[in-house]
Structures are given as C-alpha cells and as structure tokens.
PDB file of C-alpha atoms in Angstrom:
ATOM      1  CA  UNK A   1     -33.356 -20.118  31.294  1.00  0.00           C
ATOM      2  CA  UNK A   2     -32.896 -23.864  30.788  1.00  0.00           C
ATOM      3  CA  UNK A   3     -34.658 -23.692  27.433  1.00  0.00           C
ATOM      4  CA  UNK A   4     -32.265 -20.907  26.433  1.00  0.00           C
ATOM      5  CA  UNK A   5     -29.223 -23.063  27.159  1.00  0.00           C
ATOM      6  CA  UNK A   6     -30.765 -26.135  25.490  1.00  0.00           C
ATOM      7  CA  UNK A   7     -31.663 -24.187  22.325  1.00  0.00           C
ATOM      8  CA  UNK A   8     -28.573 -21.999  21.966  1.00  0.00           C
ATOM      9  CA  UNK A   9     -25.668 -24.190  23.103  1.00  0.00           C
ATOM     10  CA  UNK A  10     -25.906 -26.685  20.190  1.00  0.00           C
ATOM     11  CA  UNK A  11     -25.830 -23.755  17.717  1.00  0.00           C
ATOM     12  CA  UNK A  12     -22.498 -22.346  18.910  1.00  0.00           C
ATOM     13  CA  UNK A  13     -20.245 -24.466  16.593  1.00  0.00           C
ATOM     14  CA  UNK A  14     -22.379 -23.509  13.586  1.00  0.00           C
ATOM     15  CA  UNK A  15     -22.316 -19.861  14.635  1.00  0.00           C
ATOM     16  CA  UNK A  16     -18.521 -19.954  14.858  1.00  0.00           C
ATOM     17  CA  UNK A  17     -18.238 -21.561  11.399  1.00  0.00           C
ATOM     18  CA  UNK A  18     -20.517 -18.950   9.878  1.00  0.00           C
ATOM     19  CA  UNK A  19     -18.719 -16.053  11.565  1.00  0.00           C
ATOM     20  CA  UNK A  20     -15.304 -17.370  10.500  1.00  0.00           C
ATOM     21  CA  UNK A  21     -16.495 -17.834   6.926  1.00  0.00           C
ATOM     22  CA  UNK A  22     -17.801 -14.260   6.815  1.00  0.00           C
ATOM     23  CA  UNK A  23     -14.914 -12.516   8.558  1.00  0.00           C
ATOM     24  CA  UNK A  24     -11.919 -14.713   7.650  1.00  0.00           C
ATOM     25  CA  UNK A  25     -10.374 -14.002  11.048  1.00  0.00           C
ATOM     26  CA  UNK A  26     -10.706 -16.520  13.859  1.00  0.00           C
ATOM     27  CA  UNK A  27     -10.226 -14.101  16.754  1.00  0.00           C
ATOM     28  CA  UNK A  28     -12.662 -11.516  15.399  1.00  0.00           C
ATOM     29  CA  UNK A  29     -15.171 -14.256  14.586  1.00  0.00           C
ATOM     30  CA  UNK A  30     -14.989 -15.653  18.114  1.00  0.00           C
ATOM     31  CA  UNK A  31     -15.502 -12.157  19.538  1.00  0.00           C
ATOM     32  CA  UNK A  32     -18.474 -11.726  17.229  1.00  0.00           C
ATOM     33  CA  UNK A  33     -20.052 -14.983  18.425  1.00  0.00           C
ATOM     34  CA  UNK A  34     -19.530 -13.847  22.013  1.00  0.00           C
ATOM     35  CA  UNK A  35     -21.237 -10.511  21.251  1.00  0.00           C
ATOM     36  CA  UNK A  36     -24.069 -12.359  19.547  1.00  0.00           C
ATOM     37  CA  UNK A  37     -24.579 -14.679  22.515  1.00  0.00           C
ATOM     38  CA  UNK A  38     -24.660 -11.691  24.869  1.00  0.00           C
ATOM     39  CA  UNK A  39     -27.271 -10.013  22.705  1.00  0.00           C
ATOM     40  CA  UNK A  40     -29.339 -13.211  22.466  1.00  0.00           C
ATOM     41  CA  UNK A  41     -29.362 -13.570  26.256  1.00  0.00           C
ATOM     42  CA  UNK A  42     -30.220  -9.897  26.757  1.00  0.00           C
ATOM     43  CA  UNK A  43     -33.008  -9.965  24.153  1.00  0.00           C
ATOM     44  CA  UNK A  44     -34.329 -13.464  24.885  1.00  0.00           C
ATOM     45  CA  UNK A  45     -37.595 -12.109  26.268  1.00  0.00           C
ATOM     46  CA  UNK A  46     -38.234 -10.242  22.977  1.00  0.00           C
ATOM     47  CA  UNK A  47     -38.042 -13.256  20.649  1.00  0.00           C
ATOM     48  CA  UNK A  48     -41.151 -14.622  19.022  1.00  0.00           C
ATOM     49  CA  UNK A  49     -42.169 -18.018  20.256  1.00  0.00           C
ATOM     50  CA  UNK A  50     -43.706 -18.875  16.890  1.00  0.00           C
ATOM     51  CA  UNK A  51     -40.522 -18.099  14.950  1.00  0.00           C
ATOM     52  CA  UNK A  52     -37.429 -20.213  14.564  1.00  0.00           C
ATOM     53  CA  UNK A  53     -34.884 -19.583  17.288  1.00  0.00           C
ATOM     54  CA  UNK A  54     -32.098 -20.680  14.929  1.00  0.00           C
ATOM     55  CA  UNK A  55     -32.990 -18.121  12.257  1.00  0.00           C
ATOM     56  CA  UNK A  56     -33.401 -15.412  14.917  1.00  0.00           C
ATOM     57  CA  UNK A  57     -29.935 -16.108  16.358  1.00  0.00           C
ATOM     58  CA  UNK A  58     -28.314 -16.297  12.915  1.00  0.00           C
ATOM     59  CA  UNK A  59     -30.003 -13.022  11.894  1.00  0.00           C
ATOM     60  CA  UNK A  60     -28.447 -11.335  14.926  1.00  0.00           C
ATOM     61  CA  UNK A  61     -25.066 -12.892  14.106  1.00  0.00           C
ATOM     62  CA  UNK A  62     -25.299 -11.848  10.468  1.00  0.00           C
ATOM     63  CA  UNK A  63     -26.219  -8.254  11.325  1.00  0.00           C
ATOM     64  CA  UNK A  64     -23.348  -7.998  13.788  1.00  0.00           C
ATOM     65  CA  UNK A  65     -20.969  -9.422  11.175  1.00  0.00           C
ATOM     66  CA  UNK A  66     -22.112  -6.866   8.593  1.00  0.00           C
ATOM     67  CA  UNK A  67     -21.478  -4.093  11.120  1.00  0.00           C
ATOM     68  CA  UNK A  68     -17.961  -5.413  11.720  1.00  0.00           C
ATOM     69  CA  UNK A  69     -17.283  -5.636   7.973  1.00  0.00           C
ATOM     70  CA  UNK A  70     -18.536  -2.069   7.433  1.00  0.00           C
ATOM     71  CA  UNK A  71     -16.361  -0.793  10.276  1.00  0.00           C
ATOM     72  CA  UNK A  72     -13.341  -2.671   8.932  1.00  0.00           C
ATOM     73  CA  UNK A  73     -13.904  -1.246   5.465  1.00  0.00           C
ATOM     74  CA  UNK A  74     -14.270   2.279   6.858  1.00  0.00           C
ATOM     75  CA  UNK A  75     -11.388   2.112   9.330  1.00  0.00           C
ATOM     76  CA  UNK A  76      -9.084  -0.360   7.636  1.00  0.00           C
ATOM     77  CA  UNK A  77      -7.845  -3.660   8.998  1.00  0.00           C
ATOM     78  CA  UNK A  78      -6.787  -3.541  12.648  1.00  0.00           C
ATOM     79  CA  UNK A  79      -3.226  -4.631  13.366  1.00  0.00           C
ATOM     80  CA  UNK A  80      -1.705  -4.691  16.837  1.00  0.00           C
ATOM     81  CA  UNK A  81       1.253  -2.306  17.103  1.00  0.00           C
ATOM     82  CA  UNK A  82       3.534  -5.150  18.162  1.00  0.00           C
ATOM     83  CA  UNK A  83       2.971  -6.926  14.832  1.00  0.00           C
ATOM     84  CA  UNK A  84       3.600  -3.933  12.568  1.00  0.00           C
ATOM     85  CA  UNK A  85       6.977  -3.399  10.963  1.00  0.00           C
ATOM     86  CA  UNK A  86       8.297   0.066  11.811  1.00  0.00           C
ATOM     87  CA  UNK A  87       9.120   0.712   8.153  1.00  0.00           C
ATOM     88  CA  UNK A  88       5.395   0.549   7.360  1.00  0.00           C
ATOM     89  CA  UNK A  89       4.591   3.289   9.865  1.00  0.00           C
ATOM     90  CA  UNK A  90       7.086   5.760   8.461  1.00  0.00           C
ATOM     91  CA  UNK A  91       7.001   7.189   4.973  1.00  0.00           C
ATOM     92  CA  UNK A  92       9.273   9.706   3.393  1.00  0.00           C
ATOM     93  CA  UNK A  93       7.850  13.028   2.397  1.00  0.00           C
ATOM     94  CA  UNK A  94       7.283  13.106  -1.338  1.00  0.00           C
ATOM     95  CA  UNK A  95       7.746  16.866  -1.707  1.00  0.00           C
ATOM     96  CA  UNK A  96      11.505  16.585  -1.395  1.00  0.00           C
ATOM     97  CA  UNK A  97      11.574  13.809  -3.983  1.00  0.00           C
ATOM     98  CA  UNK A  98       9.636  16.010  -6.386  1.00  0.00           C
ATOM     99  CA  UNK A  99      12.055  18.887  -5.860  1.00  0.00           C
ATOM    100  CA  UNK A 100      15.068  16.632  -6.384  1.00  0.00           C
ATOM    101  CA  UNK A 101      13.501  15.182  -9.520  1.00  0.00           C
ATOM    102  CA  UNK A 102      12.911  18.656 -10.958  1.00  0.00           C
ATOM    103  CA  UNK A 103      16.451  19.671 -10.019  1.00  0.00           C
ATOM    104  CA  UNK A 104      17.835  16.573 -11.723  1.00  0.00           C
ATOM    105  CA  UNK A 105      15.880  17.248 -14.913  1.00  0.00           C
ATOM    106  CA  UNK A 106      17.076  20.869 -15.024  1.00  0.00           C
ATOM    107  CA  UNK A 107      20.682  19.761 -14.481  1.00  0.00           C
ATOM    108  CA  UNK A 108      20.309  17.083 -17.146  1.00  0.00           C
ATOM    109  CA  UNK A 109      19.080  19.721 -19.605  1.00  0.00           C
ATOM    110  CA  UNK A 110      22.276  21.729 -19.098  1.00  0.00           C
ATOM    111  CA  UNK A 111      24.526  18.819 -20.072  1.00  0.00           C
ATOM    112  CA  UNK A 112      25.689  18.508 -23.670  1.00  0.00           C
ATOM    113  CA  UNK A 113      23.457  16.143 -25.658  1.00  0.00           C
ATOM    114  CA  UNK A 114      26.314  13.656 -26.114  1.00  0.00           C
ATOM    115  CA  UNK A 115      26.707  13.277 -22.344  1.00  0.00           C
ATOM    116  CA  UNK A 116      23.007  13.331 -21.489  1.00  0.00           C
ATOM    117  CA  UNK A 117      22.171  10.699 -24.105  1.00  0.00           C
ATOM    118  CA  UNK A 118      24.890   8.362 -22.759  1.00  0.00           C
ATOM    119  CA  UNK A 119      23.714   8.978 -19.177  1.00  0.00           C
ATOM    120  CA  UNK A 120      20.103   8.230 -20.077  1.00  0.00           C
ATOM    121  CA  UNK A 121      20.902   5.097 -22.080  1.00  0.00           C
ATOM    122  CA  UNK A 122      23.183   3.596 -19.432  1.00  0.00           C
ATOM    123  CA  UNK A 123      21.589   4.794 -16.187  1.00  0.00           C
ATOM    124  CA  UNK A 124      17.903   4.999 -17.025  1.00  0.00           C
ATOM    125  CA  UNK A 125      17.461   2.469 -19.820  1.00  0.00           C
ATOM    126  CA  UNK A 126      19.995   0.016 -18.380  1.00  0.00           C
ATOM    127  CA  UNK A 127      21.929  -0.589 -21.582  1.00  0.00           C
ATOM    128  CA  UNK A 128      25.465  -1.902 -21.345  1.00  0.00           C
ATOM    129  CA  UNK A 129      28.390   0.179 -22.551  1.00  0.00           C
ATOM    130  CA  UNK A 130      28.666  -1.968 -25.687  1.00  0.00           C
ATOM    131  CA  UNK A 131      24.949  -1.609 -26.450  1.00  0.00           C
ATOM    132  CA  UNK A 132      25.135   2.152 -25.897  1.00  0.00           C
ATOM    133  CA  UNK A 133      28.152   2.376 -28.200  1.00  0.00           C
ATOM    134  CA  UNK A 134      26.240   0.495 -30.869  1.00  0.00           C
ATOM    135  CA  UNK A 135      23.136   2.716 -30.481  1.00  0.00           C
ATOM    136  CA  UNK A 136      25.158   5.943 -30.691  1.00  0.00           C
ATOM    137  CA  UNK A 137      27.587   4.557 -33.274  1.00  0.00           C
ATOM    138  CA  UNK A 138      30.657   5.570 -31.260  1.00  0.00           C
ATOM    139  CA  UNK A 139      33.544   3.555 -29.787  1.00  0.00           C
ATOM    140  CA  UNK A 140      33.018   2.035 -26.347  1.00  0.00           C
ATOM    141  CA  UNK A 141      35.831   4.208 -24.936  1.00  0.00           C
ATOM    142  CA  UNK A 142      33.925   7.301 -26.021  1.00  0.00           C
ATOM    143  CA  UNK A 143      30.837   6.022 -24.185  1.00  0.00           C
ATOM    144  CA  UNK A 144      32.867   5.474 -21.013  1.00  0.00           C
ATOM    145  CA  UNK A 145      34.486   8.898 -21.293  1.00  0.00           C
ATOM    146  CA  UNK A 146      31.188  10.734 -21.920  1.00  0.00           C
ATOM    147  CA  UNK A 147      29.517   8.827 -19.106  1.00  0.00           C
ATOM    148  CA  UNK A 148      32.273   9.681 -16.649  1.00  0.00           C
ATOM    149  CA  UNK A 149      32.320  13.360 -17.579  1.00  0.00           C
ATOM    150  CA  UNK A 150      28.507  13.512 -17.639  1.00  0.00           C
ATOM    151  CA  UNK A 151      28.156  11.948 -14.193  1.00  0.00           C
ATOM    152  CA  UNK A 152      30.764  14.254 -12.704  1.00  0.00           C
ATOM    153  CA  UNK A 153      29.222  17.345 -14.244  1.00  0.00           C
ATOM    154  CA  UNK A 154      25.707  16.269 -13.204  1.00  0.00           C
ATOM    155  CA  UNK A 155      26.864  15.667  -9.639  1.00  0.00           C
ATOM    156  CA  UNK A 156      28.525  19.077  -9.499  1.00  0.00           C
ATOM    157  CA  UNK A 157      25.394  20.757 -10.863  1.00  0.00           C
ATOM    158  CA  UNK A 158      23.117  19.029  -8.345  1.00  0.00           C
ATOM    159  CA  UNK A 159      25.412  19.692  -5.394  1.00  0.00           C
ATOM    160  CA  UNK A 160      25.803  23.292  -6.438  1.00  0.00           C
ATOM    161  CA  UNK A 161      29.614  23.173  -6.604  1.00  0.00           C
ATOM    162  CA  UNK A 162      29.603  24.632 -10.061  1.00  0.00           C
ATOM    163  CA  UNK A 163      27.000  27.083 -11.216  1.00  0.00           C
ATOM    164  CA  UNK A 164      24.939  25.727 -14.053  1.00  0.00           C
ATOM    165  CA  UNK A 165      26.311  27.228 -17.220  1.00  0.00           C
ATOM    166  CA  UNK A 166      23.927  29.505 -19.017  1.00  0.00           C
ATOM    167  CA  UNK A 167      22.932  28.322 -22.440  1.00  0.00           C
ATOM    168  CA  UNK A 168      25.137  29.969 -25.024  1.00  0.00           C
ATOM    169  CA  UNK A 169      23.619  32.940 -26.763  1.00  0.00           C
ATOM    170  CA  UNK A 170      22.816  32.450 -30.391  1.00  0.00           C
ATOM    171  CA  UNK A 171      25.535  33.683 -32.618  1.00  0.00           C
ATOM    172  CA  UNK A 172      25.070  35.064 -36.040  1.00  0.00           C
ATOM    173  CA  UNK A 173      27.191  33.210 -38.522  1.00  0.00           C
ATOM    174  CA  UNK A 174      28.066  34.981 -41.735  1.00  0.00           C
TER     175      UNK A 174
END
C-alpha cells in the first residue's frame, strides 16, 4: 500500500491538469480525478509490474474522461436548477404563432393594395413615412392616412369585430 501512495500521490496535480484541459470544467474534472483514484486503488492488484504506472493511471483517467464527454454530448450540459433562468425553462407553443401568422396574412390580403403596401413598407421594412411617400410617389399625409386606416382595418379583421369583406365579384364592363 505504501508503494501505491508513493507512486500515485505525485501524479495527482498532473492528473488534475489533464482532466481540466479535457473537460474545461474544474468541478467535473476534480470529480473525474477522484473516480480515477478510486478505480486505481480498486484495481491496483491487476496492474502489470512491468508496465509504467503513470501510463496505466493516465489511460484510466483518459477513458473515464471520454465516457464523461460522451455522456455530456448525449445528455447535454448539466446545469443546477438554481443557476438556470426561469425564462430558459419555459417556451411558448409555436402552433399558436403559426395560426396567428396565417390569420395575419389572410387579413392582409383582404386590405386594399394601397393600405397593405403602406403597412408593409412602414411596419415590416421599417421605412419612414417620408421614405414610404417617396417610394409610392404620394404625399406624406396620404401615407399617414392609409397607414392609420390600414392598421385599424387589420386590427378589426384579426379581432373579428368586422367580418372580412368578400372579394368583389368580377363585373362585366361594356
């Protein structure tokens, strides 16, 4: 047992350095070194006297580290619950977002093109009123008026206050 202590104890700092370099986590690396030392003590009678004790110990450490890395990759990184932000644990359901998006697109299709184009340029593309007026070649007051009416109509369509108007039937012009 004395030869075990004399051979293994000087290797502990090097084992910790190697484990920390592999795992990049001090606490996990220290646990890994502890597990390795337990395994070395338990398997001491199985080592080969002719072989290098250092390489035998580092082989055990390396194999344990690879197991930890595989488990981490398979399970994901472990975080204590106390350290996790609650916002990370909760996610909104995406189905409702998809339904709202489809509803918005359908409502946008029912708006007159003048209103929908102003809404898209200002709200989606982020253009200013002046830039939108220049793009559409209309006065800035017209942009503001179309935007206001378009937003109100879109809101009413989405909330269901006003039934979406049916597209006008084609008329025959003579």
